[in-house]
């Protein structure tokens, strides 16, 4: 990480990459990780927190192994996005941001993920799915439960 | 200059003016939340929507984002625009609590005003409101985050304008949170401004919380006396006590903002031990009796030991009226001229500075913001004149560069170049820069001075600028340094640059004191006169030598020799405590108008905020006015020094009437700079008391006296200022005291290594007058060869013969725990 910072003209350019790296290590960006990253980047904790909490894909609280980002964009809304979100929450027994009992899933909304032509859509650990139906969602969840996936929570 | 029409009235404004500002010039206040004239436009709140009817922009647009342009026809009252703003306010109010009656902002709240004026009277949203946890932000600022409307003003000031990095905006969208990473005091000494800026009750003034509504207060324009810049404030008093100070706009001095020392330093005014009654020999007596006793004793000493045996000491914190009246009083009685400084080197420094300040050279604080290069010599802006640091930052934000030549570990909230030179080297550097600006090749002679190449490089950059400003402090520099700074400015001007000069002085009215002090070497230092017994009676007017005289032992011995000590003051100072006769005086907030001259010679007027008297809280625990009627104000005995002196003169056995002519007439006969004073009521930015003309072509730089070489194995002790804890008035303020940092001695790592000391060590410093113990902090970014010690309230630093002394290595030892 230090090497990455060293090549940048201003250390803060590397803020996102460093936060991702820390997140890749812990599964989320814990306070210790943020403080350490801030020091490496020559930023105050507040400055890094401003950035960290701006982005949907940086998690400041523990999340499940799979973070399901349901698109909150206009097109997906037209295609009943809300019911997708609610369906997922119901199915997994969680509210937004919580971890399902098996530790595998967290459901979060996100802005348009550029998959509008497959609306309603969602993004799970870097993979796009859509157009979603309850049936398809069930299938995807089943598959994720059995499939191997490394802990890098976002790509 | 673009010309446009707003609400059927036309106006011409300088290019780059926003429509919202142009409208303001016409007296039309377009509703706004994020826009503030001191911060600029951000387009964050959408409240300033107006309709552009004709011209380059059409339709509903934000008036804070559009530059005024030719041909624009704008309507602020167009129904479409009004409807737009009504929706914006409704939307902003969606999450805002509906409990103005329990909010401290209620009554002076922009959100409240604009909700009403915007026509949002009925609530339609019935859902849950968003809530947050509040943070502890220190002793000055109260946080109530549920009231936030996400206008960004606080962050734009805190990080953008002021450059501090521990407060900001976290989260996004509806959840956005303005605060710190975690609970804790705000680090910026300018944080109080976010209270003034926040348009709602999120950030409110903690010491003034729930004290009253705006209409409960007596409010008046006032001035800050906590450094020499003279920032403008608005004071609020209630129940005979000052509660709050806010920044007040002055286009030439502080702009819109002030520092926290200025905001919270006022509480000396209601100090519980403040003298309120006349005292003789420690006992409270009737006023007339004290006047009688003082007049008799003073005249008796003058009669037996000669008029020169009575001396008066004024101060650099008194108003010009007080300073001048004291001089007139002494002259009328035939006593010797009053002194205004107890430390002679300070008097010489002030005089050296103001002697060189002439109208064409002097720049105001605001003008520094437009400089393209600022060279700061022997000054630590944040600690000596806080708002200067923000002015420098504005210059830097506009692309200007800032270089600091100072031995201390100077911090500024932006990038700057720091050459940590010892005080003696500062003069050599100034001389070199002056020679360089005159075309001398500094590196030609092959001087052995290792710093010369850096200074030469600085000089080259300096001469390539157009509007450089030289800032010169008077705290730690040699007495000849201010003159050398002026020489450099003159040389730069000869070279065709529009160079400016900006001094810092020790005290809110040090300039006035300097103008009134006798020219040249002046009088024998007061301390010598006391020691030789030449002075037998001393009258101290709003001065406390116990505060600033560097050698406490010598001071006490000298004062012990006196037959009579008379003190006039509003502070419960050690001088007041040991005085034989005490007359309580008024602070600038009470009853009288007073004027002060800031460090650039600007005369400013402070009208009274309230009538004075004992704070209600100190006589009535229920904080309710007494239910009996009195014909006088309880605790209202204090008077202005001018009134007291007149009474004294009249009570002398051979009564003297002080000259009846106007004080200002007298001053202008004495010094022509006073002649062109216009009425300060008509000149809000104040009038300058500096001579107009610079004698052209008569410039020859003075040779700096050879800097006294520091003997090897010695360190030069510098007694310096901190933002909190070293300024006299603010140190008596209960609001400032909890914000003080514990005092620390600072030293360069090279010296620490030689002395085998490290940060955190407890160090004993053996000085002439005794030994002082203090924690050590090793600082990289300072000059080797110096010790930096704050003149801190909590520190017994007054052990040295002068403000600058040499301390032998052997006299700095570690105290084992
Ligand atoms: S705290 Fe006040 S100034 Fe800051 S964003 Fe909220 S409403 Fe605006
Ligand atoms: S900078 Fe000086 S004059 Fe201005 S508010 Fe602060 S202490 Fe007062
Ligand atoms: S709106 Fe959902 S992917 Fe674009
Ligand atoms: S004042 Fe113009 S958008 Fe806020």
GROMACS .gro file of N, CA and C in nm, chain B residues 146-243:
model
  294
  301UNK      N    1  -3.010   1.732   1.478
  301UNK     CA    2  -3.142   1.713   1.419
  301UNK      C    3  -3.193   1.836   1.346
  302UNK      N    4  -3.135   1.953   1.379
  302UNK     CA    5  -3.185   2.076   1.319
  302UNK      C    6  -3.117   2.108   1.186
  303UNK      N    7  -3.028   2.021   1.140
  303UNK     CA    8  -2.946   2.055   1.024
  303UNK      C    9  -3.029   2.054   0.896
  304UNK      N   10  -3.005   2.153   0.810
  304UNK     CA   11  -3.070   2.155   0.678
  304UNK      C   12  -2.969   2.132   0.566
  305UNK      N   13  -2.849   2.085   0.602
  305UNK     CA   14  -2.751   2.045   0.500
  305UNK      C   15  -2.714   2.157   0.405
  306UNK      N   16  -2.691   2.274   0.461
  306UNK     CA   17  -2.657   2.386   0.372
  306UNK      C   18  -2.508   2.390   0.342
  307UNK      N   19  -2.426   2.324   0.421
  307UNK     CA   20  -2.281   2.316   0.402
  307UNK      C   21  -2.203   2.439   0.448
  308UNK      N   22  -2.271   2.541   0.498
  308UNK     CA   23  -2.194   2.660   0.535
  308UNK      C   24  -2.083   2.628   0.635
  309UNK      N   25  -2.117   2.545   0.736
  309UNK     CA   26  -2.020   2.520   0.842
  309UNK      C   27  -1.895   2.453   0.787
  310UNK      N   28  -1.918   2.353   0.699
  310UNK     CA   29  -1.800   2.286   0.646
  310UNK      C   30  -1.725   2.377   0.550
  311UNK      N   31  -1.799   2.453   0.470
  311UNK     CA   32  -1.731   2.542   0.377
  311UNK      C   33  -1.643   2.642   0.450
  312UNK      N   34  -1.689   2.686   0.565
  312UNK     CA   35  -1.602   2.775   0.642
  312UNK      C   36  -1.488   2.696   0.705
  313UNK      N   37  -1.524   2.589   0.774
  313UNK     CA   38  -1.427   2.521   0.858
  313UNK      C   39  -1.309   2.466   0.777
  314UNK      N   40  -1.343   2.397   0.670
  314UNK     CA   41  -1.235   2.339   0.589
  314UNK      C   42  -1.191   2.432   0.477
  315UNK      N   43  -1.288   2.496   0.412
  315UNK     CA   44  -1.254   2.577   0.295
  315UNK      C   45  -1.191   2.709   0.331
  316UNK      N   46  -1.263   2.787   0.406
  316UNK     CA   47  -1.215   2.921   0.437
  316UNK      C   48  -1.100   2.916   0.537
  317UNK      N   49  -1.117   2.836   0.644
  317UNK     CA   50  -1.021   2.840   0.753
  317UNK      C   51  -0.913   2.731   0.743
  318UNK      N   52  -0.940   2.623   0.670
  318UNK     CA   53  -0.834   2.526   0.647
  318UNK      C   54  -0.807   2.430   0.760
  319UNK      N   55  -0.901   2.410   0.849
  319UNK     CA   56  -0.882   2.308   0.953
  319UNK      C   57  -0.953   2.181   0.911
  320UNK      N   58  -0.911   2.067   0.965
  320UNK     CA   59  -0.944   1.940   0.901
  320UNK      C   60  -1.010   1.838   0.991
  321UNK      N   61  -1.073   1.883   1.099
  321UNK     CA   62  -1.133   1.783   1.188
  321UNK      C   63  -1.284   1.797   1.197
  322UNK      N   64  -1.345   1.877   1.111
  322UNK     CA   65  -1.490   1.890   1.112
  322UNK      C   66  -1.535   1.888   0.967
  323UNK      N   67  -1.641   1.815   0.938
  323UNK     CA   68  -1.683   1.811   0.799
  323UNK      C   69  -1.816   1.743   0.781
  324UNK      N   70  -1.839   1.700   0.655
  324UNK     CA   71  -1.967   1.641   0.617
  324UNK      C   72  -1.947   1.493   0.590
  325UNK      N   73  -2.017   1.409   0.663
  325UNK     CA   74  -2.006   1.265   0.641
  325UNK      C   75  -2.140   1.210   0.591
  326UNK      N   76  -2.137   1.090   0.538
  326UNK     CA   77  -2.257   1.025   0.483
  326UNK      C   78  -2.306   1.102   0.360
  327UNK      N   79  -2.412   1.048   0.298
  327UNK     CA   80  -2.467   1.118   0.182
  327UNK      C   81  -2.618   1.129   0.194
  328UNK      N   82  -2.670   1.208   0.101
  328UNK     CA   83  -2.815   1.221   0.089
  328UNK      C   84  -2.878   1.267   0.220
  329UNK      N   85  -2.987   1.206   0.249
  329UNK     CA   86  -3.064   1.242   0.365
  329UNK      C   87  -2.992   1.220   0.496
  330UNK      N   88  -2.895   1.128   0.495
  330UNK     CA   89  -2.830   1.094   0.622
  330UNK      C   90  -2.712   1.186   0.653
  331UNK      N   91  -2.686   1.281   0.567
  331UNK     CA   92  -2.564   1.358   0.581
  331UNK      C   93  -2.548   1.415   0.721
  332UNK      N   94  -2.426   1.403   0.774
  332UNK     CA   95  -2.398   1.438   0.912
  332UNK      C   96  -2.283   1.537   0.917
  333UNK      N   97  -2.305   1.650   0.983
  333UNK     CA   98  -2.197   1.749   0.996
  333UNK      C   99  -2.140   1.740   1.136
  334UNK      N  100  -2.015   1.704   1.143
  334UNK     CA  101  -1.954   1.688   1.275
  334UNK      C  102  -1.810   1.644   1.264
  335UNK      N  103  -1.761   1.584   1.369
  335UNK     CA  104  -1.624   1.536   1.374
  335UNK      C  105  -1.622   1.384   1.357
  336UNK      N  106  -1.503   1.330   1.339
  336UNK     CA  107  -1.491   1.185   1.329
  336UNK      C  108  -1.542   1.121   1.457
  337UNK      N  109  -1.508   1.182   1.570
  337UNK     CA  110  -1.562   1.134   1.697
  337UNK      C  111  -1.575   1.254   1.790
  338UNK      N  112  -1.643   1.237   1.903
  338UNK     CA  113  -1.660   1.347   1.997
  338UNK      C  114  -1.525   1.408   2.032
  339UNK      N  115  -1.523   1.536   2.055
  339UNK     CA  116  -1.398   1.599   2.098
  339UNK      C  117  -1.401   1.746   2.063
  340UNK      N  118  -1.315   1.826   2.130
  340UNK     CA  119  -1.314   1.969   2.103
  340UNK      C  120  -1.271   1.998   1.959
  341UNK      N  121  -1.334   2.095   1.898
  341UNK     CA  122  -1.294   2.137   1.764
  341UNK      C  123  -1.153   2.193   1.772
  342UNK      N  124  -1.070   2.155   1.676
  342UNK     CA  125  -0.929   2.195   1.685
  342UNK      C  126  -0.906   2.338   1.639
  343UNK      N  127  -0.996   2.390   1.560
  343UNK     CA  128  -0.970   2.521   1.502
  343UNK      C  129  -0.999   2.633   1.601
  344UNK      N  130  -0.906   2.727   1.618
  344UNK     CA  131  -0.935   2.842   1.703
  344UNK      C  132  -1.026   2.943   1.635
  345UNK      N  133  -1.081   2.906   1.520
  345UNK     CA  134  -1.177   2.993   1.451
  345UNK      C  135  -1.314   2.927   1.446
  346UNK      N  136  -1.330   2.818   1.523
  346UNK     CA  137  -1.450   2.736   1.512
  346UNK      C  138  -1.576   2.812   1.545
  347UNK      N  139  -1.565   2.911   1.636
  347UNK     CA  140  -1.685   2.983   1.677
  347UNK      C  141  -1.760   3.045   1.561
  348UNK      N  142  -1.692   3.072   1.451
  348UNK     CA  143  -1.762   3.135   1.338
  348UNK      C  144  -1.872   3.046   1.281
  349UNK      N  145  -1.861   2.915   1.299
  349UNK     CA  146  -1.967   2.830   1.244
  349UNK      C  147  -2.097   2.850   1.321
  350UNK      N  148  -2.087   2.905   1.442
  350UNK     CA  149  -2.209   2.938   1.516
  350UNK      C  150  -2.281   3.052   1.445
  351UNK      N  151  -2.204   3.157   1.412
  351UNK     CA  152  -2.264   3.271   1.342
  351UNK      C  153  -2.318   3.228   1.207
  352UNK      N  154  -2.248   3.134   1.142
  352UNK     CA  155  -2.284   3.100   1.005
  352UNK      C  156  -2.403   3.007   0.996
  353UNK      N  157  -2.414   2.912   1.089
  353UNK     CA  158  -2.519   2.812   1.078
  353UNK      C  159  -2.655   2.880   1.077
  354UNK      N  160  -2.735   2.858   0.971
  354UNK     CA  161  -2.861   2.931   0.962
  354UNK      C  162  -2.970   2.873   1.050
  355UNK      N  163  -2.940   2.767   1.121
  355UNK     CA  164  -3.040   2.708   1.210
  355UNK      C  165  -2.976   2.684   1.346
  356UNK      N  166  -3.042   2.609   1.430
  356UNK     CA  167  -2.993   2.590   1.566
  356UNK      C  168  -2.904   2.470   1.586
  357UNK      N  169  -2.835   2.423   1.481
  357UNK     CA  170  -2.745   2.308   1.500
  357UNK      C  171  -2.625   2.350   1.582
  358UNK      N  172  -2.565   2.461   1.542
  358UNK     CA  173  -2.442   2.505   1.606
  358UNK      C  174  -2.474   2.635   1.678
  359UNK      N  175  -2.476   2.628   1.809
  359UNK     CA  176  -2.509   2.749   1.885
  359UNK      C  177  -2.400   2.776   1.987
  360UNK      N  178  -2.404   2.895   2.042
  360UNK     CA  179  -2.301   2.945   2.130
  360UNK      C  180  -2.320   2.883   2.269
  361UNK      N  181  -2.226   2.799   2.309
  361UNK     CA  182  -2.247   2.722   2.432
  361UNK      C  183  -2.252   2.810   2.557
  362UNK      N  184  -2.153   2.900   2.576
  362UNK     CA  185  -2.161   2.980   2.699
  362UNK      C  186  -2.287   3.067   2.705
  363UNK      N  187  -2.348   3.095   2.592
  363UNK     CA  188  -2.465   3.183   2.590
  363UNK      C  189  -2.594   3.102   2.575
  364UNK      N  190  -2.586   2.971   2.589
  364UNK     CA  191  -2.701   2.887   2.562
  364UNK      C  192  -2.814   2.913   2.663
  365UNK      N  193  -2.932   2.931   2.609
  365UNK     CA  194  -3.053   2.952   2.688
  365UNK      C  195  -3.044   3.072   2.783
  366UNK      N  196  -2.967   3.171   2.744
  366UNK     CA  197  -2.957   3.291   2.827
  366UNK      C  198  -3.066   3.390   2.790
  367UNK      N  199  -3.103   3.393   2.665
  367UNK     CA  200  -3.207   3.486   2.626
  367UNK      C  201  -3.233   3.477   2.477
  368UNK      N  202  -3.345   3.535   2.436
  368UNK     CA  203  -3.373   3.550   2.295
  368UNK      C  204  -3.304   3.678   2.247
  369UNK      N  205  -3.292   3.687   2.118
  369UNK     CA  206  -3.220   3.804   2.064
  369UNK      C  207  -3.276   3.935   2.118
  370UNK      N  208  -3.408   3.944   2.129
  370UNK     CA  209  -3.466   4.071   2.171
  370UNK      C  210  -3.451   4.095   2.321
  371UNK      N  211  -3.406   3.993   2.394
  371UNK     CA  212  -3.381   4.013   2.536
  371UNK      C  213  -3.248   4.083   2.560
  372UNK      N  214  -3.162   4.079   2.463
  372UNK     CA  215  -3.027   4.131   2.484
  372UNK      C  216  -3.017   4.278   2.449
  373UNK      N  217  -2.926   4.345   2.518
  373UNK     CA  218  -2.883   4.476   2.472
  373UNK      C  219  -2.768   4.447   2.377
  374UNK      N  220  -2.778   4.498   2.255
  374UNK     CA  221  -2.675   4.467   2.157
  374UNK      C  222  -2.617   4.594   2.098
  375UNK      N  223  -2.486   4.591   2.075
  375UNK     CA  224  -2.424   4.709   2.014
  375UNK      C  225  -2.295   4.666   1.946
  376UNK      N  226  -2.255   4.744   1.846
  376UNK     CA  227  -2.126   4.715   1.783
  376UNK      C  228  -2.015   4.734   1.885
  377UNK      N  229  -1.914   4.648   1.879
  377UNK     CA  230  -1.803   4.660   1.973
  377UNK      C  231  -1.674   4.621   1.901
  378UNK      N  232  -1.568   4.614   1.979
  378UNK     CA  233  -1.437   4.581   1.921
  378UNK      C  234  -1.373   4.472   2.003
  379UNK      N  235  -1.285   4.397   1.940
  379UNK     CA  236  -1.208   4.297   2.013
  379UNK      C  237  -1.078   4.360   2.060
  380UNK      N  238  -1.046   4.338   2.188
  380UNK     CA  239  -0.922   4.395   2.243
  380UNK      C  240  -0.816   4.288   2.268
  381UNK      N  241  -0.833   4.169   2.210
  381UNK     CA  242  -0.746   4.059   2.250
  381UNK      C  243  -0.623   4.042   2.162
  382UNK      N  244  -0.606   4.127   2.064
  382UNK     CA  245  -0.477   4.140   1.997
  382UNK      C  246  -0.479   4.273   1.925
  383UNK      N  247  -0.378   4.302   1.847
  383UNK     CA  248  -0.369   4.437   1.792
  383UNK      C  249  -0.449   4.456   1.664
  384UNK      N  250  -0.511   4.350   1.611
  384UNK     CA  251  -0.579   4.366   1.482
  384UNK      C  252  -0.707   4.447   1.492
  385UNK      N  253  -0.772   4.442   1.607
  385UNK     CA  254  -0.893   4.522   1.624
  385UNK      C  255  -1.011   4.473   1.543
  386UNK      N  256  -1.039   4.344   1.549
  386UNK     CA  257  -1.154   4.292   1.476
  386UNK      C  258  -1.282   4.352   1.532
  387UNK      N  259  -1.382   4.362   1.446
  387UNK     CA  260  -1.510   4.422   1.485
  387UNK      C  261  -1.606   4.314   1.532
  388UNK      N  262  -1.677   4.345   1.637
  388UNK     CA  263  -1.769   4.247   1.694
  388UNK      C  264  -1.905   4.312   1.721
  389UNK      N  265  -2.001   4.228   1.749
  389UNK     CA  266  -2.128   4.275   1.804
  389UNK      C  267  -2.142   4.211   1.941
  390UNK      N  268  -2.160   4.292   2.041
  390UNK     CA  269  -2.171   4.239   2.177
  390UNK      C  270  -2.316   4.227   2.219
  391UNK      N  271  -2.346   4.124   2.297
  391UNK     CA  272  -2.480   4.107   2.352
  391UNK      C  273  -2.470   4.100   2.503
  392UNK      N  274  -2.548   4.181   2.571
  392UNK     CA  275  -2.547   4.181   2.717
  392UNK      C  276  -2.689   4.161   2.766
  393UNK      N  277  -2.701   4.099   2.882
  393UNK     CA  278  -2.832   4.089   2.946
  393UNK      C  279  -2.811   4.087   3.096
  394UNK      N  280  -2.899   4.153   3.167
  394UNK     CA  281  -2.889   4.157   3.311
  394UNK      C  282  -2.750   4.202   3.357
  395UNK      N  283  -2.703   4.310   3.296
  395UNK     CA  284  -2.578   4.376   3.336
  395UNK      C  285  -2.455   4.285   3.320
  396UNK      N  286  -2.456   4.207   3.216
  396UNK     CA  287  -2.343   4.116   3.196
  396UNK      C  288  -2.331   4.086   3.046
  397UNK      N  289  -2.209   4.080   2.998
  397UNK     CA  290  -2.186   4.042   2.858
  397UNK      C  291  -2.202   3.890   2.846
  398UNK      N  292  -2.271   3.848   2.741
  398UNK     CA  293  -2.291   3.705   2.722
  398UNK      C  294  -2.232   3.653   2.593
   0.00000   0.00000   0.00000
